Amino acid sequence: MQHVLITGGTGLIGNPLTEALLAKGYQVSHLSRSPGKNPNVKTYLWDVAKGQIDPSCINGVDTVIHLAGAGIADKRWTAERKKQLIESRTQSIQLIYGLLKQNTNHQVRHIISASATGYYSNRGNEWLTENSVPLHDFLSTCCIEWEKAVDEGQELGLTITKFRTGVVLTTKGGALPQLAKPVRHALGAPLGSGKQYIPWIHIQDAVDIYLQAVEGSLTPDTYNMVAPNPVTNQQLTEAVAKEFNKPLWLPNVPAAVLKLIFGEMSIVVLGSTRVSAQKVQDAGYQFKYNNIDNALRDIYA
């Protein structure tokens, strides 16, 4: 079986993806800033900010899955934070490419990289496909630079697959637990107008799409990693409230308040991104969870 090296292997997608690959018999190793805890996974150390990487991390590796990157909504967007958000994504893959250039005997053939639907940024009701042009605000710029850095692998003869990922729904982290917490206490409310579209995907579908890319049943290309039926912020909030059997009685949280609290970063929750999943479906992927009610029912089962 293949040997897969994952950056960001302990993260939201990386952790369940690692377990899924191991269950299928793949050899999996991680690149991380600290020693790993999984006895079935060898962890190689790197420090992207310092440009340090264990050169043996690529030994015997067939596929690299690049998930590493500082959390987009973890801290307020200062100039320094913006720089860190971009460089954590671009310099990390460039470190790996540097190793591949030095060690021409490597067997790496395929790079599978995360990107994000932030590539399209705030587009209202516009249906967005992989051919839609990006905006040039910070969210878009971050994704453009990220993808550009990954695409440099083509010069090394590597095949490239990129997934523009939406909001990954899971109880293990990300946006859903933050949205669900006030709803559980009957204090939930839509954000801003509530009309902004949220491109979402169930964690199981996200993992399975990565597996198909590793297995070669998904042609290397750029794909939107989102469920076929995007919902608005209000619809998602209502669906979570329905799952918990809780009322929504508070007024919407005003956009002005969110902008005051989060500044420019408020675009993450106030921006509308209505993203199409048609391309990955045409490539043969069949979604297990294509509507929000079924997805939430499984997540909170």
mmCIF file of C-alpha atoms in Angstrom:
data_model
loop_
_atom_site.group_PDB
_atom_site.id
_atom_site.type_symbol
_atom_site.label_atom_id
_atom_site.label_comp_id
_atom_site.label_asym_id
_atom_site.label_seq_id
_atom_site.Cartn_x
_atom_site.Cartn_y
_atom_site.Cartn_z
ATOM 1 C CA MET A 1 0.000 0.000 0.000
ATOM 2 C CA GLN A 2 0.987 3.614 -0.433
ATOM 3 C CA HIS A 3 2.863 5.660 2.127
ATOM 4 C CA VAL A 4 1.054 8.944 2.805
ATOM 5 C CA LEU A 5 2.676 11.931 4.520
ATOM 6 C CA ILE A 6 0.222 14.403 6.071
ATOM 7 C CA THR A 7 0.863 17.961 7.229
ATOM 8 C CA GLY A 8 -1.720 19.084 9.761
ATOM 9 C CA GLY A 9 -2.401 15.421 10.489
ATOM 10 C CA THR A 10 -3.849 15.995 13.960
ATOM 11 C CA GLY A 11 -6.298 18.688 12.850
ATOM 12 C CA LEU A 12 -10.023 18.739 12.126
ATOM 13 C CA ILE A 13 -9.739 16.699 8.911
ATOM 14 C CA GLY A 14 -6.249 15.302 9.430
ATOM 15 C CA ASN A 15 -7.093 13.211 12.485
ATOM 16 C CA PRO A 16 -10.085 11.252 11.080
ATOM 17 C CA LEU A 17 -8.363 11.038 7.685
ATOM 18 C CA THR A 18 -5.332 9.463 9.345
ATOM 19 C CA GLU A 19 -7.528 6.873 11.050
ATOM 20 C CA ALA A 20 -9.359 6.125 7.794
ATOM 21 C CA LEU A 21 -6.099 5.635 5.883
ATOM 22 C CA LEU A 22 -4.695 3.370 8.593
ATOM 23 C CA ALA A 23 -7.907 1.315 8.559
ATOM 24 C CA LYS A 24 -7.421 0.766 4.827
ATOM 25 C CA GLY A 25 -3.871 -0.440 5.358
ATOM 26 C CA TYR A 26 -1.947 2.645 4.268
ATOM 27 C CA GLN A 27 1.302 3.622 5.930
ATOM 28 C CA VAL A 28 0.791 7.114 7.360
ATOM 29 C CA SER A 29 3.302 9.595 8.736
ATOM 30 C CA HIS A 30 2.887 13.169 9.934
ATOM 31 C CA LEU A 31 4.870 16.380 9.783
ATOM 32 C CA SER A 32 4.308 18.255 13.030
ATOM 33 C CA ARG A 33 5.820 20.823 15.380
ATOM 34 C CA SER A 34 5.723 18.333 18.255
ATOM 35 C CA PRO A 35 6.091 14.558 18.722
ATOM 36 C CA GLY A 36 2.990 12.569 17.885
ATOM 37 C CA LYS A 37 0.924 10.423 20.247
ATOM 38 C CA ASN A 38 -0.376 7.838 17.778
ATOM 39 C CA PRO A 39 1.829 4.714 17.959
ATOM 40 C CA ASN A 40 0.755 3.741 14.428
ATOM 41 C CA VAL A 41 1.973 7.004 12.912
ATOM 42 C CA LYS A 42 5.596 8.129 12.673
ATOM 43 C CA THR A 43 5.880 11.868 13.299
ATOM 44 C CA TYR A 44 8.644 13.937 11.718
ATOM 45 C CA LEU A 45 9.380 17.355 13.175
ATOM 46 C CA TRP A 46 9.414 20.672 11.363
ATOM 47 C CA ASP A 47 9.298 24.371 12.181
ATOM 48 C CA VAL A 48 7.913 26.282 9.244
ATOM 49 C CA ALA A 49 8.668 29.724 10.686
ATOM 50 C CA LYS A 50 12.337 28.762 11.103
ATOM 51 C CA GLY A 51 12.510 26.909 7.796
ATOM 52 C CA GLN A 52 13.426 23.638 9.524
ATOM 53 C CA ILE A 53 12.259 20.199 8.381
ATOM 54 C CA ASP A 54 13.416 16.626 8.973
ATOM 55 C CA PRO A 55 14.838 15.598 5.576
ATOM 56 C CA SER A 56 13.919 11.951 6.137
ATOM 57 C CA CYS A 57 10.180 12.758 6.180
ATOM 58 C CA ILE A 58 9.848 12.085 2.429
ATOM 59 C CA ASN A 59 11.597 8.714 2.471
ATOM 60 C CA GLY A 60 9.338 6.133 0.827
ATOM 61 C CA VAL A 61 6.426 8.575 0.548
ATOM 62 C CA ASP A 62 4.103 8.301 -2.473
ATOM 63 C CA THR A 63 1.517 10.977 -1.652
ATOM 64 C CA VAL A 64 1.681 14.184 0.407
ATOM 65 C CA ILE A 65 -1.551 15.580 1.856
ATOM 66 C CA HIS A 66 -1.080 19.239 2.787
ATOM 67 C CA LEU A 67 -3.557 20.360 5.452
ATOM 68 C CA ALA A 68 -1.316 22.574 7.599
ATOM 69 C CA GLY A 69 -2.152 26.221 8.190
ATOM 70 C CA ALA A 70 -2.905 28.582 11.062
ATOM 71 C CA GLY A 71 -6.615 28.804 11.951
ATOM 72 C CA ILE A 72 -8.243 31.502 9.838
ATOM 73 C CA ALA A 73 -10.625 32.653 12.593
ATOM 74 C CA ASP A 74 -8.504 31.897 15.673
ATOM 75 C CA LYS A 75 -7.207 35.432 16.182
ATOM 76 C CA ARG A 76 -8.050 38.960 15.047
ATOM 77 C CA TRP A 77 -6.572 39.860 11.672
ATOM 78 C CA THR A 78 -3.692 42.199 12.381
ATOM 79 C CA ALA A 79 -1.091 42.765 9.657
ATOM 80 C CA GLU A 80 1.194 40.289 11.416
ATOM 81 C CA ARG A 81 -1.589 37.692 11.741
ATOM 82 C CA LYS A 82 -2.449 37.981 8.044
ATOM 83 C CA LYS A 83 1.192 37.370 7.177
ATOM 84 C CA GLN A 84 1.221 34.310 9.438
ATOM 85 C CA LEU A 85 -1.991 32.938 7.925
ATOM 86 C CA ILE A 86 -0.545 33.069 4.418
ATOM 87 C CA GLU A 87 2.986 31.933 5.244
ATOM 88 C CA SER A 88 1.838 28.988 7.368
ATOM 89 C CA ARG A 89 0.203 27.643 4.207
ATOM 90 C CA THR A 90 2.719 28.641 1.546
ATOM 91 C CA GLN A 91 6.089 28.263 3.264
ATOM 92 C CA SER A 92 5.102 24.842 4.611
ATOM 93 C CA ILE A 93 4.562 23.299 1.178
ATOM 94 C CA GLN A 94 7.627 25.124 -0.138
ATOM 95 C CA LEU A 95 9.725 23.417 2.571
ATOM 96 C CA ILE A 96 8.561 20.055 1.261
ATOM 97 C CA TYR A 97 9.231 21.031 -2.357
ATOM 98 C CA GLY A 98 12.714 22.143 -1.333
ATOM 99 C CA LEU A 99 13.391 18.638 -0.017
ATOM 100 C CA LEU A 100 12.086 17.050 -3.209
ATOM 101 C CA LYS A 101 14.441 19.222 -5.275
ATOM 102 C CA GLN A 102 17.397 18.162 -3.119
ATOM 103 C CA ASN A 103 16.507 14.469 -3.137
ATOM 104 C CA THR A 104 15.818 13.529 -6.735
ATOM 105 C CA ASN A 105 15.508 9.838 -5.818
ATOM 106 C CA HIS A 106 12.229 10.405 -3.957
ATOM 107 C CA GLN A 107 9.070 8.569 -5.028
ATOM 108 C CA VAL A 108 6.509 11.300 -4.291
ATOM 109 C CA ARG A 109 4.101 11.519 -7.216
ATOM 110 C CA HIS A 110 0.961 13.224 -5.924
ATOM 111 C CA ILE A 111 0.255 16.339 -3.839
ATOM 112 C CA ILE A 112 -3.250 16.642 -2.386
ATOM 113 C CA SER A 113 -3.825 20.022 -0.788
ATOM 114 C CA ALA A 114 -6.541 21.766 1.115
ATOM 115 C CA SER A 115 -7.655 25.179 -0.034
ATOM 116 C CA ALA A 116 -10.854 26.940 1.001
ATOM 117 C CA THR A 117 -14.066 28.359 -0.402
ATOM 118 C CA GLY A 118 -12.706 31.648 0.924
ATOM 119 C CA TYR A 119 -11.111 31.725 -2.547
ATOM 120 C CA TYR A 120 -14.422 33.149 -3.797
ATOM 121 C CA SER A 121 -15.087 35.303 -0.701
ATOM 122 C CA ASN A 122 -18.324 37.294 -0.321
ATOM 123 C CA ARG A 123 -20.467 36.784 -3.467
ATOM 124 C CA GLY A 124 -24.085 37.034 -2.368
ATOM 125 C CA ASN A 125 -26.392 34.627 -4.248
ATOM 126 C CA GLU A 126 -23.987 33.955 -7.136
ATOM 127 C CA TRP A 127 -23.497 30.244 -7.870
ATOM 128 C CA LEU A 128 -19.760 29.620 -7.690
ATOM 129 C CA THR A 129 -17.941 26.923 -9.627
ATOM 130 C CA GLU A 130 -14.256 26.085 -9.820
ATOM 131 C CA ASN A 131 -14.066 28.387 -12.864
ATOM 132 C CA SER A 132 -15.406 31.424 -10.989
ATOM 133 C CA VAL A 133 -12.816 34.160 -10.624
ATOM 134 C CA PRO A 134 -11.702 34.998 -7.073
ATOM 135 C CA LEU A 135 -12.062 38.360 -5.398
ATOM 136 C CA HIS A 136 -8.999 40.208 -4.121
ATOM 137 C CA ASP A 137 -9.812 40.781 -0.468
ATOM 138 C CA PHE A 138 -7.749 39.066 2.215
ATOM 139 C CA LEU A 139 -9.707 35.784 2.243
ATOM 140 C CA SER A 140 -9.306 35.399 -1.509
ATOM 141 C CA THR A 141 -5.678 36.487 -1.493
ATOM 142 C CA CYS A 142 -4.814 33.951 1.199
ATOM 143 C CA CYS A 143 -6.295 31.127 -0.887
ATOM 144 C CA ILE A 144 -4.775 32.383 -4.145
ATOM 145 C CA GLU A 145 -1.273 32.429 -2.615
ATOM 146 C CA TRP A 146 -1.897 29.027 -1.002
ATOM 147 C CA GLU A 147 -2.898 27.422 -4.300
ATOM 148 C CA LYS A 148 -0.109 29.146 -6.193
ATOM 149 C CA ALA A 149 2.476 27.702 -3.783
ATOM 150 C CA VAL A 150 0.975 24.209 -4.146
ATOM 151 C CA ASP A 151 0.945 24.502 -7.950
ATOM 152 C CA GLU A 152 4.734 24.968 -7.935
ATOM 153 C CA GLY A 153 4.839 21.189 -7.584
ATOM 154 C CA GLN A 154 3.908 20.890 -11.260
ATOM 155 C CA GLU A 155 7.422 22.054 -12.117
ATOM 156 C CA LEU A 156 8.681 18.966 -10.250
ATOM 157 C CA GLY A 157 6.486 16.668 -12.323
ATOM 158 C CA LEU A 158 3.981 16.115 -9.530
ATOM 159 C CA THR A 159 0.239 15.686 -10.026
ATOM 160 C CA ILE A 160 -1.786 18.187 -7.995
ATOM 161 C CA THR A 161 -5.243 17.896 -6.445
ATOM 162 C CA LYS A 162 -6.725 20.869 -4.572
ATOM 163 C CA PHE A 163 -9.888 20.955 -2.489
ATOM 164 C CA ARG A 164 -11.578 24.303 -1.846
ATOM 165 C CA THR A 165 -13.150 23.283 1.423
ATOM 166 C CA GLY A 166 -16.260 24.754 2.980
ATOM 167 C CA VAL A 167 -17.326 24.689 6.631
ATOM 168 C CA VAL A 168 -16.610 21.160 7.865
ATOM 169 C CA LEU A 169 -19.368 19.983 10.187
ATOM 170 C CA THR A 170 -18.227 17.902 13.154
ATOM 171 C CA THR A 171 -18.515 18.035 16.938
ATOM 172 C CA LYS A 172 -14.703 17.780 17.202
ATOM 173 C CA GLY A 173 -14.047 21.437 16.418
ATOM 174 C CA GLY A 174 -14.510 24.115 13.793
ATOM 175 C CA ALA A 175 -17.598 26.286 13.395
ATOM 176 C CA LEU A 176 -20.411 23.923 14.383
ATOM 177 C CA PRO A 177 -19.726 23.634 18.151
ATOM 178 C CA GLN A 178 -19.466 27.447 18.357
ATOM 179 C CA LEU A 179 -22.808 27.871 16.608
ATOM 180 C CA ALA A 180 -24.467 25.049 18.549
ATOM 181 C CA LYS A 181 -23.446 26.137 22.055
ATOM 182 C CA PRO A 182 -25.818 29.114 22.392
ATOM 183 C CA VAL A 183 -28.547 27.209 20.541
ATOM 184 C CA ARG A 184 -28.357 24.407 23.132
ATOM 185 C CA HIS A 185 -29.113 26.998 25.811
ATOM 186 C CA ALA A 186 -32.001 28.500 23.790
ATOM 187 C CA LEU A 187 -29.867 31.594 23.156
ATOM 188 C CA GLY A 188 -29.106 31.040 19.494
ATOM 189 C CA ALA A 189 -29.752 33.577 16.749
ATOM 190 C CA PRO A 190 -28.809 34.053 13.085
ATOM 191 C CA LEU A 191 -25.875 36.363 12.395
ATOM 192 C CA GLY A 192 -26.328 39.589 10.465
ATOM 193 C CA SER A 193 -29.110 39.306 7.889
ATOM 194 C CA GLY A 194 -28.972 35.499 8.162
ATOM 195 C CA LYS A 195 -29.262 35.381 4.369
ATOM 196 C CA GLN A 196 -25.572 34.722 3.742
ATOM 197 C CA TYR A 197 -24.850 31.302 2.241
ATOM 198 C CA ILE A 198 -22.645 28.837 4.090
ATOM 199 C CA PRO A 199 -20.889 26.176 1.999
ATOM 200 C CA TRP A 200 -20.835 23.176 4.344
ATOM 201 C CA ILE A 201 -19.738 19.544 4.254
ATOM 202 C CA HIS A 202 -20.119 16.639 6.694
ATOM 203 C CA ILE A 203 -16.758 15.461 8.061
ATOM 204 C CA GLN A 204 -17.340 11.930 6.696
ATOM 205 C CA ASP A 205 -17.800 13.210 3.137
ATOM 206 C CA ALA A 206 -14.682 15.374 3.468
ATOM 207 C CA VAL A 207 -12.606 12.379 4.597
ATOM 208 C CA ASP A 208 -14.055 10.129 1.899
ATOM 209 C CA ILE A 209 -13.256 12.643 -0.850
ATOM 210 C CA TYR A 210 -9.643 12.751 0.318
ATOM 211 C CA LEU A 211 -9.588 8.934 0.307
ATOM 212 C CA GLN A 212 -10.825 8.865 -3.287
ATOM 213 C CA ALA A 213 -8.061 11.282 -4.251
ATOM 214 C CA VAL A 214 -5.431 9.085 -2.581
ATOM 215 C CA GLU A 215 -6.835 5.942 -4.189
ATOM 216 C CA GLY A 216 -6.806 7.528 -7.636
ATOM 217 C CA SER A 217 -10.539 7.203 -8.272
ATOM 218 C CA LEU A 218 -10.781 11.008 -8.362
ATOM 219 C CA THR A 219 -8.880 12.608 -11.229
ATOM 220 C CA PRO A 220 -6.274 15.141 -10.017
ATOM 221 C CA ASP A 221 -7.820 18.592 -10.428
ATOM 222 C CA THR A 222 -9.265 21.479 -8.408
ATOM 223 C CA TYR A 223 -12.575 20.713 -6.693
ATOM 224 C CA ASN A 224 -15.020 22.462 -4.406
ATOM 225 C CA MET A 225 -15.307 20.321 -1.268
ATOM 226 C CA VAL A 226 -18.861 21.215 -0.274
ATOM 227 C CA ALA A 227 -22.185 19.424 0.002
ATOM 228 C CA PRO A 228 -24.587 19.833 -2.952
ATOM 229 C CA ASN A 229 -27.096 21.951 -1.016
ATOM 230 C CA PRO A 230 -25.644 25.051 0.639
ATOM 231 C CA VAL A 231 -27.760 26.720 3.301
ATOM 232 C CA THR A 232 -28.013 30.227 4.639
ATOM 233 C CA ASN A 233 -26.831 31.153 8.103
ATOM 234 C CA GLN A 234 -30.459 31.346 9.207
ATOM 235 C CA GLN A 235 -31.285 27.930 7.756
ATOM 236 C CA LEU A 236 -28.281 26.360 9.474
ATOM 237 C CA THR A 237 -29.171 27.977 12.803
ATOM 238 C CA GLU A 238 -32.770 26.790 12.468
ATOM 239 C CA ALA A 239 -31.623 23.266 11.562
ATOM 240 C CA VAL A 240 -29.394 23.065 14.658
ATOM 241 C CA ALA A 241 -32.250 24.397 16.831
ATOM 242 C CA LYS A 242 -34.569 21.771 15.341
ATOM 243 C CA GLU A 243 -32.032 19.034 16.135
ATOM 244 C CA PHE A 244 -31.866 20.162 19.775
ATOM 245 C CA ASN A 245 -35.611 20.920 19.928
ATOM 246 C CA LYS A 246 -34.836 24.460 21.084
ATOM 247 C CA PRO A 247 -36.637 27.703 20.221
ATOM 248 C CA LEU A 248 -35.063 30.591 18.321
ATOM 249 C CA TRP A 249 -36.573 33.670 19.883
ATOM 250 C CA LEU A 250 -33.778 36.225 19.972
ATOM 251 C CA PRO A 251 -33.361 38.803 17.196
ATOM 252 C CA ASN A 252 -30.530 38.395 14.704
ATOM 253 C CA VAL A 253 -27.106 39.478 15.935
ATOM 254 C CA PRO A 254 -26.530 42.822 14.136
ATOM 255 C CA ALA A 255 -23.760 42.845 11.546
ATOM 256 C CA ALA A 256 -22.477 46.106 13.025
ATOM 257 C CA VAL A 257 -21.875 44.404 16.373
ATOM 258 C CA LEU A 258 -19.954 41.557 14.729
ATOM 259 C CA LYS A 259 -17.839 44.019 12.744
ATOM 260 C CA LEU A 260 -17.081 45.927 15.932
ATOM 261 C CA ILE A 261 -16.002 42.760 17.757
ATOM 262 C CA PHE A 262 -14.121 40.965 14.975
ATOM 263 C CA GLY A 263 -13.143 43.763 12.613
ATOM 264 C CA GLU A 264 -12.229 42.652 9.104
ATOM 265 C CA MET A 265 -12.433 39.003 10.207
ATOM 266 C CA SER A 266 -16.233 39.349 10.520
ATOM 267 C CA ILE A 267 -16.370 38.521 6.780
ATOM 268 C CA VAL A 268 -15.865 34.875 7.810
ATOM 269 C CA VAL A 269 -19.400 34.775 9.272
ATOM 270 C CA LEU A 270 -21.060 37.623 7.379
ATOM 271 C CA GLY A 271 -19.813 36.787 3.888
ATOM 272 C CA SER A 272 -22.059 34.806 1.526
ATOM 273 C CA THR A 273 -20.486 32.026 -0.537
ATOM 274 C CA ARG A 274 -22.886 29.841 -2.533
ATOM 275 C CA VAL A 275 -20.673 27.079 -3.866
ATOM 276 C CA SER A 276 -21.444 24.301 -6.358
ATOM 277 C CA ALA A 277 -20.487 20.653 -5.733
ATOM 278 C CA GLN A 278 -21.299 19.609 -9.305
ATOM 279 C CA LYS A 279 -17.711 19.027 -10.437
ATOM 280 C CA VAL A 280 -16.813 16.520 -7.725
ATOM 281 C CA GLN A 281 -20.150 14.777 -8.298
ATOM 282 C CA ASP A 282 -19.477 14.604 -12.040
ATOM 283 C CA ALA A 283 -16.092 13.072 -11.180
ATOM 284 C CA GLY A 284 -17.953 10.197 -9.512
ATOM 285 C CA TYR A 285 -18.221 11.120 -5.846
ATOM 286 C CA GLN A 286 -21.582 10.278 -4.256
ATOM 287 C CA PHE A 287 -22.323 12.267 -1.115
ATOM 288 C CA LYS A 288 -23.488 10.436 1.979
ATOM 289 C CA TYR A 289 -24.901 13.644 3.475
ATOM 290 C CA ASN A 290 -26.285 16.045 0.892
ATOM 291 C CA ASN A 291 -28.797 17.923 3.027
ATOM 292 C CA ILE A 292 -28.269 19.701 6.310
ATOM 293 C CA ASP A 293 -30.943 17.870 8.334
ATOM 294 C CA ASN A 294 -29.482 14.421 7.592
ATOM 295 C CA ALA A 295 -25.973 15.664 8.278
ATOM 296 C CA LEU A 296 -26.859 17.106 11.675
ATOM 297 C CA ARG A 297 -28.924 14.065 12.602
ATOM 298 C CA ASP A 298 -25.880 11.868 12.058
ATOM 299 C CA ILE A 299 -23.468 14.232 13.807
ATOM 300 C CA TYR A 300 -25.621 14.488 16.932
ATOM 301 C CA ALA A 301 -26.845 10.872 16.918
#
